[in-house]
PDB file of C-alpha atoms in Angstrom:
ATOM      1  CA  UNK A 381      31.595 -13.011  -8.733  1.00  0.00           C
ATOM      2  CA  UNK A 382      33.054 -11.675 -11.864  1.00  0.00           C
ATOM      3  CA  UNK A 383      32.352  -8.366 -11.299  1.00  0.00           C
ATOM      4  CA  UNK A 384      34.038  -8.710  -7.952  1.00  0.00           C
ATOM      5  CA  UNK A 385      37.131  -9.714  -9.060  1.00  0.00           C
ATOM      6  CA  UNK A 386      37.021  -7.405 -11.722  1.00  0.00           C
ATOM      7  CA  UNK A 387      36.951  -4.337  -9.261  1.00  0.00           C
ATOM      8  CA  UNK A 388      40.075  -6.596  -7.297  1.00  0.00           C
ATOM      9  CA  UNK A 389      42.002  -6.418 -10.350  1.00  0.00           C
ATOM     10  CA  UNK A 390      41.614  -2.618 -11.056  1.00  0.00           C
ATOM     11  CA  UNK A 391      42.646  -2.171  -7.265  1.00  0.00           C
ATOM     12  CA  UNK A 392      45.700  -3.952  -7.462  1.00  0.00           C
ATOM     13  CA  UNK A 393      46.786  -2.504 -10.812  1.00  0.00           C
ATOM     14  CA  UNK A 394      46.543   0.996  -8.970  1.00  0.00           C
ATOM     15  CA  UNK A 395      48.028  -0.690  -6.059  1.00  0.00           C
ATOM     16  CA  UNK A 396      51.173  -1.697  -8.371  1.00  0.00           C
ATOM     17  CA  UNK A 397      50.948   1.677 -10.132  1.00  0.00           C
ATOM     18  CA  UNK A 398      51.292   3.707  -7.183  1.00  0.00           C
ATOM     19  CA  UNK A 399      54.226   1.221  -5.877  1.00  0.00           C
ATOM     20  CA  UNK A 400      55.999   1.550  -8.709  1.00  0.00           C
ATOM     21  CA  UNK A 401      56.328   5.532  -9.078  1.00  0.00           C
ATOM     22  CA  UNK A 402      57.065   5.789  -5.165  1.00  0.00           C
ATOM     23  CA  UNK A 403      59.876   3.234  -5.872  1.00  0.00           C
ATOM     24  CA  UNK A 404      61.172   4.997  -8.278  1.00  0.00           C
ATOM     25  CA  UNK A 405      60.800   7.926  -7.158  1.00  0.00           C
ATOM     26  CA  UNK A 406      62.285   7.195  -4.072  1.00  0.00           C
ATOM     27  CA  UNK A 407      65.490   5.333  -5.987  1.00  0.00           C
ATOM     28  CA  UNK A 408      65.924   8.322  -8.038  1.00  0.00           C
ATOM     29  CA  UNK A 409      65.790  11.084  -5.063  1.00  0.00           C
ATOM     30  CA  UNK A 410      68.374   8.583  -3.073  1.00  0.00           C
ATOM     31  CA  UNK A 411      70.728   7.655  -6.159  1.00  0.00           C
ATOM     32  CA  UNK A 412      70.152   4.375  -6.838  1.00  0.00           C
ATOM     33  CA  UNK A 413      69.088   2.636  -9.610  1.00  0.00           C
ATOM     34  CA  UNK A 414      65.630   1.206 -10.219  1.00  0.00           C
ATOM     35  CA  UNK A 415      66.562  -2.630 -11.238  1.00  0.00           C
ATOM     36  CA  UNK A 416      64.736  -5.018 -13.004  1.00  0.00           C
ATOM     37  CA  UNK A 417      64.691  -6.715  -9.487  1.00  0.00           C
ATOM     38  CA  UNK A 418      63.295  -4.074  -8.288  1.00  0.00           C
ATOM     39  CA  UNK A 419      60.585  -3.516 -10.480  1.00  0.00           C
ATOM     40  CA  UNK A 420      59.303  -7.614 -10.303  1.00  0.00           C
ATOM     41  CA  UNK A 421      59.453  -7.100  -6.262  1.00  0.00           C
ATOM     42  CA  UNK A 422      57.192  -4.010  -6.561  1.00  0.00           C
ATOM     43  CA  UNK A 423      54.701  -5.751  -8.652  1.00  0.00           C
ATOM     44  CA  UNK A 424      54.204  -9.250  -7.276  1.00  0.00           C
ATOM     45  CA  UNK A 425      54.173  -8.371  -3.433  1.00  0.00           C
ATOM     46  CA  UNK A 426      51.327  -5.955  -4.449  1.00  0.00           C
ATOM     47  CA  UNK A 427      50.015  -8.442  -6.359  1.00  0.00           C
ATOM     48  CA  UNK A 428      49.915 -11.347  -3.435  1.00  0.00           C
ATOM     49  CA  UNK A 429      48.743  -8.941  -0.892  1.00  0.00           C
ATOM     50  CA  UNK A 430      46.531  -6.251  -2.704  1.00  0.00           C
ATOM     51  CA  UNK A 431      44.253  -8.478  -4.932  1.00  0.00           C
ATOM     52  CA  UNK A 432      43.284 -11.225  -1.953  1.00  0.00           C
ATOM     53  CA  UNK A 433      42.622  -8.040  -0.010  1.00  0.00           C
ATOM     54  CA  UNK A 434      40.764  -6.666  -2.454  1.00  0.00           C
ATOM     55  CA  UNK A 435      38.400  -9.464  -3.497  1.00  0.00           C
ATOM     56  CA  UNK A 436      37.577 -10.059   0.545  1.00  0.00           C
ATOM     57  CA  UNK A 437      36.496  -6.651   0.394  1.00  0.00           C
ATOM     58  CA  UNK A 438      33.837  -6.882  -2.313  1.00  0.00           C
ATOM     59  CA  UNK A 439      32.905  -9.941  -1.804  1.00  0.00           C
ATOM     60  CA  UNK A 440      31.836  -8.827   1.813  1.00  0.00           C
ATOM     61  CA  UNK A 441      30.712  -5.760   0.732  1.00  0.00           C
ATOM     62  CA  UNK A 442      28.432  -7.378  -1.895  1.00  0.00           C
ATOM     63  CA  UNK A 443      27.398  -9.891   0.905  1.00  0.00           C
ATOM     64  CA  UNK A 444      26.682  -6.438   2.745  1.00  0.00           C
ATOM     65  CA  UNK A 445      24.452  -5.160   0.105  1.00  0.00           C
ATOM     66  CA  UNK A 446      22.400  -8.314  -0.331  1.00  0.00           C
ATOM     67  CA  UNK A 447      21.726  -8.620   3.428  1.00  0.00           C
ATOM     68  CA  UNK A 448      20.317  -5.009   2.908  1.00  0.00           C
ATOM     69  CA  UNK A 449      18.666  -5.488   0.427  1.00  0.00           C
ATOM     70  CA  UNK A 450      16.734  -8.657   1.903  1.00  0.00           C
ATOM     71  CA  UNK A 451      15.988  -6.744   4.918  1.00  0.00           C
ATOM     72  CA  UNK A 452      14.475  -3.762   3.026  1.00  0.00           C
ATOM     73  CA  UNK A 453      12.495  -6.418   1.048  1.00  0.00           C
ATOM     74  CA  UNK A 454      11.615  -7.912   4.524  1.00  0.00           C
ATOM     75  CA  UNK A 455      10.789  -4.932   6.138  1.00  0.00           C
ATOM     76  CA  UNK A 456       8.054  -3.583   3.235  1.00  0.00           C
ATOM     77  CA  UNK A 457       6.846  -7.067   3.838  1.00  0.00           C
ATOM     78  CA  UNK A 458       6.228  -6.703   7.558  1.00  0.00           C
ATOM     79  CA  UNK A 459       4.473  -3.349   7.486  1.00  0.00           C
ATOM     80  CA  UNK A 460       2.482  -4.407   4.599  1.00  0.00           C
ATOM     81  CA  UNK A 461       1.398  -7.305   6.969  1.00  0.00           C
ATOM     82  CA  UNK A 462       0.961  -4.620   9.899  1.00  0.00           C
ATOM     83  CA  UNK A 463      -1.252  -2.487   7.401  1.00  0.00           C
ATOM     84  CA  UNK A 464      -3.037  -4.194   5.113  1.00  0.00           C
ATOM     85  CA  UNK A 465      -6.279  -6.800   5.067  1.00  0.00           C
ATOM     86  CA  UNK A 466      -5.161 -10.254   3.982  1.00  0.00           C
ATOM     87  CA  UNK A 467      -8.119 -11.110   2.403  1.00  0.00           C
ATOM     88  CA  UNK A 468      -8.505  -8.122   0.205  1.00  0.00           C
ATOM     89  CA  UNK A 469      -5.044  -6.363   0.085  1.00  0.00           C
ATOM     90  CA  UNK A 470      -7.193  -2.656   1.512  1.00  0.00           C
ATOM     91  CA  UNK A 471      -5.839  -1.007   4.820  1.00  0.00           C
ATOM     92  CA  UNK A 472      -7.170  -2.298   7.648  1.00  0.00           C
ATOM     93  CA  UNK A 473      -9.136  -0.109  10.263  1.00  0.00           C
ATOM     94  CA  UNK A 474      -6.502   1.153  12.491  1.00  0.00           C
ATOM     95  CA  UNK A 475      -4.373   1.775   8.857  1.00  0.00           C
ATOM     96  CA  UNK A 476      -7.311   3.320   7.641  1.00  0.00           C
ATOM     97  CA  UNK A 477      -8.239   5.887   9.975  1.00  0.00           C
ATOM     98  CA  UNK A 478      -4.733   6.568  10.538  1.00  0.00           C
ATOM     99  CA  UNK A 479      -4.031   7.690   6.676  1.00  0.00           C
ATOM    100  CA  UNK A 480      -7.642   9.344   6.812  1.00  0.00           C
ATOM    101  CA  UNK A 481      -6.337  11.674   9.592  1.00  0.00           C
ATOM    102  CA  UNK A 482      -3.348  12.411   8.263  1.00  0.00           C
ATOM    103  CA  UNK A 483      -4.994  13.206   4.438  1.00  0.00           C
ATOM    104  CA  UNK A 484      -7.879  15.773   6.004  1.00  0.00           C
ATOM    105  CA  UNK A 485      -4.451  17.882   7.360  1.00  0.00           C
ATOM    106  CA  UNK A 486      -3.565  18.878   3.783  1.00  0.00           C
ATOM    107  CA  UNK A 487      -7.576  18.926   3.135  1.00  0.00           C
ATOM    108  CA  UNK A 488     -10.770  20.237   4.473  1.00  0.00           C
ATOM    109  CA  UNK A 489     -13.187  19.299   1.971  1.00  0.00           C
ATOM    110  CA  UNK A 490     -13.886  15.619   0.946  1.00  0.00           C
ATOM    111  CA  UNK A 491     -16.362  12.727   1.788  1.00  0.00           C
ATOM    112  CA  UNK A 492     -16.411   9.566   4.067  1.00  0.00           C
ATOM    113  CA  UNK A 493     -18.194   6.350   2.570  1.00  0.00           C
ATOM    114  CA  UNK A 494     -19.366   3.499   4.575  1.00  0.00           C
ATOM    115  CA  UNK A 495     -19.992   0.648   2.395  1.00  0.00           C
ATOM    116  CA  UNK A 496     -21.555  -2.779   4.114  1.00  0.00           C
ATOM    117  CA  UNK A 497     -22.667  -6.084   1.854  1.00  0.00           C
ATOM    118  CA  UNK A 498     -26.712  -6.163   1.908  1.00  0.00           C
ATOM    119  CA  UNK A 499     -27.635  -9.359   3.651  1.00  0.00           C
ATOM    120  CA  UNK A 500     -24.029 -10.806   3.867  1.00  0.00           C
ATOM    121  CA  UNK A 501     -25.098 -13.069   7.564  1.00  0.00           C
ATOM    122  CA  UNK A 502     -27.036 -15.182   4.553  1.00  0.00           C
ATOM    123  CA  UNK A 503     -24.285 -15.855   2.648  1.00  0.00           C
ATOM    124  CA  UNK A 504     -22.224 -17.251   5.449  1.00  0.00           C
ATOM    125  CA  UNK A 505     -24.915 -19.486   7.067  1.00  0.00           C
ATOM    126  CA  UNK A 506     -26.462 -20.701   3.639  1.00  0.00           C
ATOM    127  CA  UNK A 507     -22.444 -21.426   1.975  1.00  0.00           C
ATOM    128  CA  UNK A 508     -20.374 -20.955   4.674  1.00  0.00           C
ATOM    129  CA  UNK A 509     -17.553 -18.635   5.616  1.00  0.00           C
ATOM    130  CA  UNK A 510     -15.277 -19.531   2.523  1.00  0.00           C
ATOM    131  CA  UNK A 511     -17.779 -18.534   0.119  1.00  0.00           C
ATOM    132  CA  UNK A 512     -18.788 -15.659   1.946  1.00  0.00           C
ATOM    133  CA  UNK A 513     -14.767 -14.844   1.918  1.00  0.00           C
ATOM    134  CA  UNK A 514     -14.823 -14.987  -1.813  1.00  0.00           C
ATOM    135  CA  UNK A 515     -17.567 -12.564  -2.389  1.00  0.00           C
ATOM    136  CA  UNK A 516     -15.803 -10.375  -0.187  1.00  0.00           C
ATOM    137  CA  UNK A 517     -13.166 -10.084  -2.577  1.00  0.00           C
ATOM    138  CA  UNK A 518     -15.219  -9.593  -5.395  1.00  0.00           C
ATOM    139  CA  UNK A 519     -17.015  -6.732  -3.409  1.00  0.00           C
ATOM    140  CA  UNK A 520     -13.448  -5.718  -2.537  1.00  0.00           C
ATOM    141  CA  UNK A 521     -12.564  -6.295  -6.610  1.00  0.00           C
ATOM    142  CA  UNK A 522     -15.314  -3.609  -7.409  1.00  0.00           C
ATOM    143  CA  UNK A 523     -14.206  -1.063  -4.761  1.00  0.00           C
ATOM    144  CA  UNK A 524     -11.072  -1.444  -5.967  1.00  0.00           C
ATOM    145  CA  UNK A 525     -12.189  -0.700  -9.791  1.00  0.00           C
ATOM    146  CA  UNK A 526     -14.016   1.908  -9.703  1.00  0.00           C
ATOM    147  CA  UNK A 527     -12.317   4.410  -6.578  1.00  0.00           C
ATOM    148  CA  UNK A 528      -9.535   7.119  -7.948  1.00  0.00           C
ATOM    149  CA  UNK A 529      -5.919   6.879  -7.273  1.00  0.00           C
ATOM    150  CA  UNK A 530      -5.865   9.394  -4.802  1.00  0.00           C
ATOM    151  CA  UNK A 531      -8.555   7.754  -2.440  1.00  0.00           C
ATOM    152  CA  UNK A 532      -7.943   5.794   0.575  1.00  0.00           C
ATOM    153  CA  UNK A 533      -9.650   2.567   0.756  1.00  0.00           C
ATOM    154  CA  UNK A 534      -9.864   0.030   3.924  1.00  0.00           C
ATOM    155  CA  UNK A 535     -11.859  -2.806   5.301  1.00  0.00           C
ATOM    156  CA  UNK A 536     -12.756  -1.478   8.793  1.00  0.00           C
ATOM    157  CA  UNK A 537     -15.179  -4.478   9.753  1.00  0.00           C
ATOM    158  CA  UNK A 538     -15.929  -8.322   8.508  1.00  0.00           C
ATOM    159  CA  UNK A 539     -18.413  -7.092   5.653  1.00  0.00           C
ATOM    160  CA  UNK A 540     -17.388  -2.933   6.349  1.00  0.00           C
ATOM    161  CA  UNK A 541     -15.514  -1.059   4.054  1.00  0.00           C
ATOM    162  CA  UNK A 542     -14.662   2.747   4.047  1.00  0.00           C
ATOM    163  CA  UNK A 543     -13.772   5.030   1.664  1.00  0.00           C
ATOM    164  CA  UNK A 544     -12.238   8.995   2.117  1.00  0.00           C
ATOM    165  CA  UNK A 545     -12.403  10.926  -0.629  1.00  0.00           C
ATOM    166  CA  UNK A 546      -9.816  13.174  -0.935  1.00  0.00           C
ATOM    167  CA  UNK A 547     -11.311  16.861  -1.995  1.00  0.00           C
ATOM    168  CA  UNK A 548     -14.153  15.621  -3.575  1.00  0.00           C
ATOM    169  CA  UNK A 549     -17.502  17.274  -3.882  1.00  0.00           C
ATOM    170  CA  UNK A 550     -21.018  16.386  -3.425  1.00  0.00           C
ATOM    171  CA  UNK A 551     -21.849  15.634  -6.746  1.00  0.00           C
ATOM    172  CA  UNK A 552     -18.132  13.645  -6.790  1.00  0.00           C
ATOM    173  CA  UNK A 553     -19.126  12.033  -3.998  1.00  0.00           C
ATOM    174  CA  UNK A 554     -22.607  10.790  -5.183  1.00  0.00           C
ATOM    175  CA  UNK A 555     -20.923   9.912  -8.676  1.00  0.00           C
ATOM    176  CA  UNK A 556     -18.152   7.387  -7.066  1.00  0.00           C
ATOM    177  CA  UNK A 557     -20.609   5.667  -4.578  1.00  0.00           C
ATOM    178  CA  UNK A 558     -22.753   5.241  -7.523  1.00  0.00           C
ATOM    179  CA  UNK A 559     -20.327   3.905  -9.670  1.00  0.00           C
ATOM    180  CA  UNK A 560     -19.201   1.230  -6.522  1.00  0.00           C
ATOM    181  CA  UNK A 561     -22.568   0.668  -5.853  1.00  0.00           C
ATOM    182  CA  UNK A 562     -23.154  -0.921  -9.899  1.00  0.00           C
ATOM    183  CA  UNK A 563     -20.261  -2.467 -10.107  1.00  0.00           C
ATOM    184  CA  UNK A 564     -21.124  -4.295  -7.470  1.00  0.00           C
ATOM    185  CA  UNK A 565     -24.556  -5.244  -8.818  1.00  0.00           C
ATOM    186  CA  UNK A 566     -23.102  -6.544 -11.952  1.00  0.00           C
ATOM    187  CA  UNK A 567     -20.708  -8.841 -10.501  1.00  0.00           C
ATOM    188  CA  UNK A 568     -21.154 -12.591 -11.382  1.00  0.00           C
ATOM    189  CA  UNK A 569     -21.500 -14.704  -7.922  1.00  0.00           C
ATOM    190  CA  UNK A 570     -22.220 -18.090  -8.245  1.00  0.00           C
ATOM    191  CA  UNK A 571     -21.857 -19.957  -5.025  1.00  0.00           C
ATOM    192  CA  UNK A 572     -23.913 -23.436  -6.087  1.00  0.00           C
ATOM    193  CA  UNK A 573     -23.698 -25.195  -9.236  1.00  0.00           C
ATOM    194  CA  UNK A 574     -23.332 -22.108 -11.352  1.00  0.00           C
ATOM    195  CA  UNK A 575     -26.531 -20.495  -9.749  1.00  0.00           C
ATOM    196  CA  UNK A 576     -26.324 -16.424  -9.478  1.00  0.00           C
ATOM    197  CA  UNK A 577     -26.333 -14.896  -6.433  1.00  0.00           C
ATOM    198  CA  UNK A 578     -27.451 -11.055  -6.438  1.00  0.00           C
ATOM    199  CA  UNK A 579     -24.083  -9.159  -4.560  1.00  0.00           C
ATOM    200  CA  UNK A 580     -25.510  -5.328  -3.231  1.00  0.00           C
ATOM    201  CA  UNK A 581     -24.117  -3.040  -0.621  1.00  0.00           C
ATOM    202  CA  UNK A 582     -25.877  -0.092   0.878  1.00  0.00           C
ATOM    203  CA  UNK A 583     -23.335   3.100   1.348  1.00  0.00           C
ATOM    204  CA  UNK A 584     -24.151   5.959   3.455  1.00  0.00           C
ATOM    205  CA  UNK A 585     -21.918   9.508   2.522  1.00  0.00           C
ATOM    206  CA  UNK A 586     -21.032  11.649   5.609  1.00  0.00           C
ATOM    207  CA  UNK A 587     -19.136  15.569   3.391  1.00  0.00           C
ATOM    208  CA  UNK A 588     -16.266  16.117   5.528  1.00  0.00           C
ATOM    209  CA  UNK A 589     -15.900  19.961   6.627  1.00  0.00           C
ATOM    210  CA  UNK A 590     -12.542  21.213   8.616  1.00  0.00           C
ATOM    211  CA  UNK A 591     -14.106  21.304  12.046  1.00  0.00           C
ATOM    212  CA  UNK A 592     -15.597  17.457  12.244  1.00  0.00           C
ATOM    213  CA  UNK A 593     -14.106  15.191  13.775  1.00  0.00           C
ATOM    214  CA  UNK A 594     -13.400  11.686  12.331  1.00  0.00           C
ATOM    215  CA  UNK A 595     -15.804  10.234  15.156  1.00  0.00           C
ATOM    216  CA  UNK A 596     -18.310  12.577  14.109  1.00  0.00           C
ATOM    217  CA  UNK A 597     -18.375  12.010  10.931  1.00  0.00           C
ATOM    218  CA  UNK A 598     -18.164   8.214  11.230  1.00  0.00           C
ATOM    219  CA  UNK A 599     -21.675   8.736  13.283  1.00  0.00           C
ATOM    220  CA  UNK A 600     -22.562  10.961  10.234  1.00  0.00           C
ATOM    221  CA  UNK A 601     -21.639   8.019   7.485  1.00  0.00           C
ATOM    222  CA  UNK A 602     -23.035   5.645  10.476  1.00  0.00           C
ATOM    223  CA  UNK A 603     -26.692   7.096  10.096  1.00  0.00           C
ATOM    224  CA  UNK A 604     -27.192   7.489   6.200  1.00  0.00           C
ATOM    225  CA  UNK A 605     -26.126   3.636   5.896  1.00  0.00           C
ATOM    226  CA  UNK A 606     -28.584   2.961   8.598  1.00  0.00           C
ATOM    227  CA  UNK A 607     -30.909   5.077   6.209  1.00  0.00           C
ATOM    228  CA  UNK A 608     -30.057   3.010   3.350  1.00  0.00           C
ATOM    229  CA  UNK A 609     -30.715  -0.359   4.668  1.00  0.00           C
ATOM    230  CA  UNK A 610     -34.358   1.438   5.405  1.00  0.00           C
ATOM    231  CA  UNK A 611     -34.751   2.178   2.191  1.00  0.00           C
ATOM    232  CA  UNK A 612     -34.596  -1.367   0.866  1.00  0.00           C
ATOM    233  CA  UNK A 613     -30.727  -2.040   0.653  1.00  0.00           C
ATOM    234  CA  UNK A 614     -28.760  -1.621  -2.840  1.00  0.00           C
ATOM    235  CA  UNK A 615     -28.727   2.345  -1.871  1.00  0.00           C
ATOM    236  CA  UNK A 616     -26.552   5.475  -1.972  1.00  0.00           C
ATOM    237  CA  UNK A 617     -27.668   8.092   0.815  1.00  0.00           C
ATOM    238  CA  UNK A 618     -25.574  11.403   1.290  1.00  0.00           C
ATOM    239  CA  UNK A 619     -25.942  13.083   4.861  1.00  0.00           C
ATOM    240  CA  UNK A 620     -27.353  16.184   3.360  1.00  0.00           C
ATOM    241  CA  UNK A 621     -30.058  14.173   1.801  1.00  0.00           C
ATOM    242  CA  UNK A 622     -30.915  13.262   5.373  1.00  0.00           C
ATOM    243  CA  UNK A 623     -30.428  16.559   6.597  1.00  0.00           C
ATOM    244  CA  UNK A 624     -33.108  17.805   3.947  1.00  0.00           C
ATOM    245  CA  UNK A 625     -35.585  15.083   4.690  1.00  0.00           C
ATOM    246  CA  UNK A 626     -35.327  16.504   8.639  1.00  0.00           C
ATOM    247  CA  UNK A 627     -35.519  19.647   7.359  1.00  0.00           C
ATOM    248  CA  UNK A 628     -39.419  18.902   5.220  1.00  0.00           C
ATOM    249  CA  UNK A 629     -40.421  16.501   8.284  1.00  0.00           C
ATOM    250  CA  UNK A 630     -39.869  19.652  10.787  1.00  0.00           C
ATOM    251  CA  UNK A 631     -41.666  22.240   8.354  1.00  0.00           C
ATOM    252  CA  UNK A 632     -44.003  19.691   7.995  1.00  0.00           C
ATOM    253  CA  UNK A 633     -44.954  19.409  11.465  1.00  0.00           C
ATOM    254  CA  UNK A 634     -44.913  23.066  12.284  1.00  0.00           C
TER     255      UNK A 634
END
């Protein structure tokens, strides 16, 4: 409020400034004489109409700005809601593929993990759904931890998560699901009187190329998971790993 006034008060000393030299001026051009009278009359009647002016018009302004302000605030709110997971804070799945689209225009190269929680149905009929929300989050926790800054991150199903990797490389690729893929294993989860619970996830790694399409390589991330449960769960399995396996199998048989 003291601010406002403040900028009232400089107003209506310009306001009595300006009045003054145009009286004057005025006086002087006609030839009469600028009076004492003259000069109280051209400073209060500023004074009882400029500074009530004034301080109506900053204090709406101001009024103005905070009701902007609030519906910025309310508006980053909203599409936070729109986009984001409420248990875990990641996008969610139409969020998700949405930024993942948009991020393979400015890149042709990268890598699409599909990250499920080995034997997660357990969790939720032994504890219930409440505990099983809470390892969620330390799954989520972990993902969060050890991804890069640049990747995009979402929970695309109740125990599914996905991760794009921007640009990376095979050998980036098979270095970050690793790293997600520990951290997990080392997290603490005690769900009854301060038993541990083992937390794993299986992650199957579709490299994207410029002329998949998302759906394709979904199917592609889809089928190495698949491949990792096989293999006994707590697994990393790139596609060209399974391509390579095909590949023996067939020279195998011929």
């Amino acid at each position: 409020m003291l601010k406002i006034m403040l900028k009232a008060c400089s107003v209506t000393v310009a306001v009595v400034a300006v009045s003054q030299v145009v009286s004057f001026a005025t006086r002087y051009a006609a030839g009469q004489p600028f009076t004492l009278f003259v000069f109280l009359m051209n400073s209060i009647l500023p004074v009882l109409t400029a500074f009530p002016a004034g301080l109506y018009v900053f204090w709406q302004t101001a009024r103005l700005k905070r009701a902007l302000a609030e519906l910025r605030e309310l508006h980053v709110k909203l599409e936070a809601k729109a986009n984001r997971d409420q248990m875990t804070g990641f996008l969610n799945r139409e969020a998700f593929f949405e930024q993942f689209k948009m991020a393979r225009r400015w890149t042709d190269t990268g890598a699409l993990a599909l990250i499920d929680a080995d034997h997660f149905k357990k969790i939720n009929d032994t504890y219930g759904h409440l505990v099983g929300d809470e390892a969620l989050k330390l799954i989520a926790g972990a993902i969060d931890r050890t991804t890069r800054e640049l990747d995009i991150v979402g929970r695309i199903g109740g125990e599914e998560f996905c991760v794009f990797l921007p640009a990376a490389s095979r050998d980036d690729a098979v270095q970050i699901a690793e790293r997600i893929r520990i951290e997990v294993e080392r997290l603490v989860f005690q769900p009854d009187d301060g038993k541990h619970y083992p937390l794993t996830i299986s992650i199957g790694v579709a490299l994207t190329r410029g002329h998949h399409l998302t759906s394709q390589l979904m199917r592609q991330a889809d089928r190495c998971l698949y491949d990792a449960k096989g293999r006994g769960r707590n697994t990393v399995v790139v596609e060209d790993a399974l391509a390579e396996m095909a590949e023996r199998k067939t020279s195998e048989t011929g």
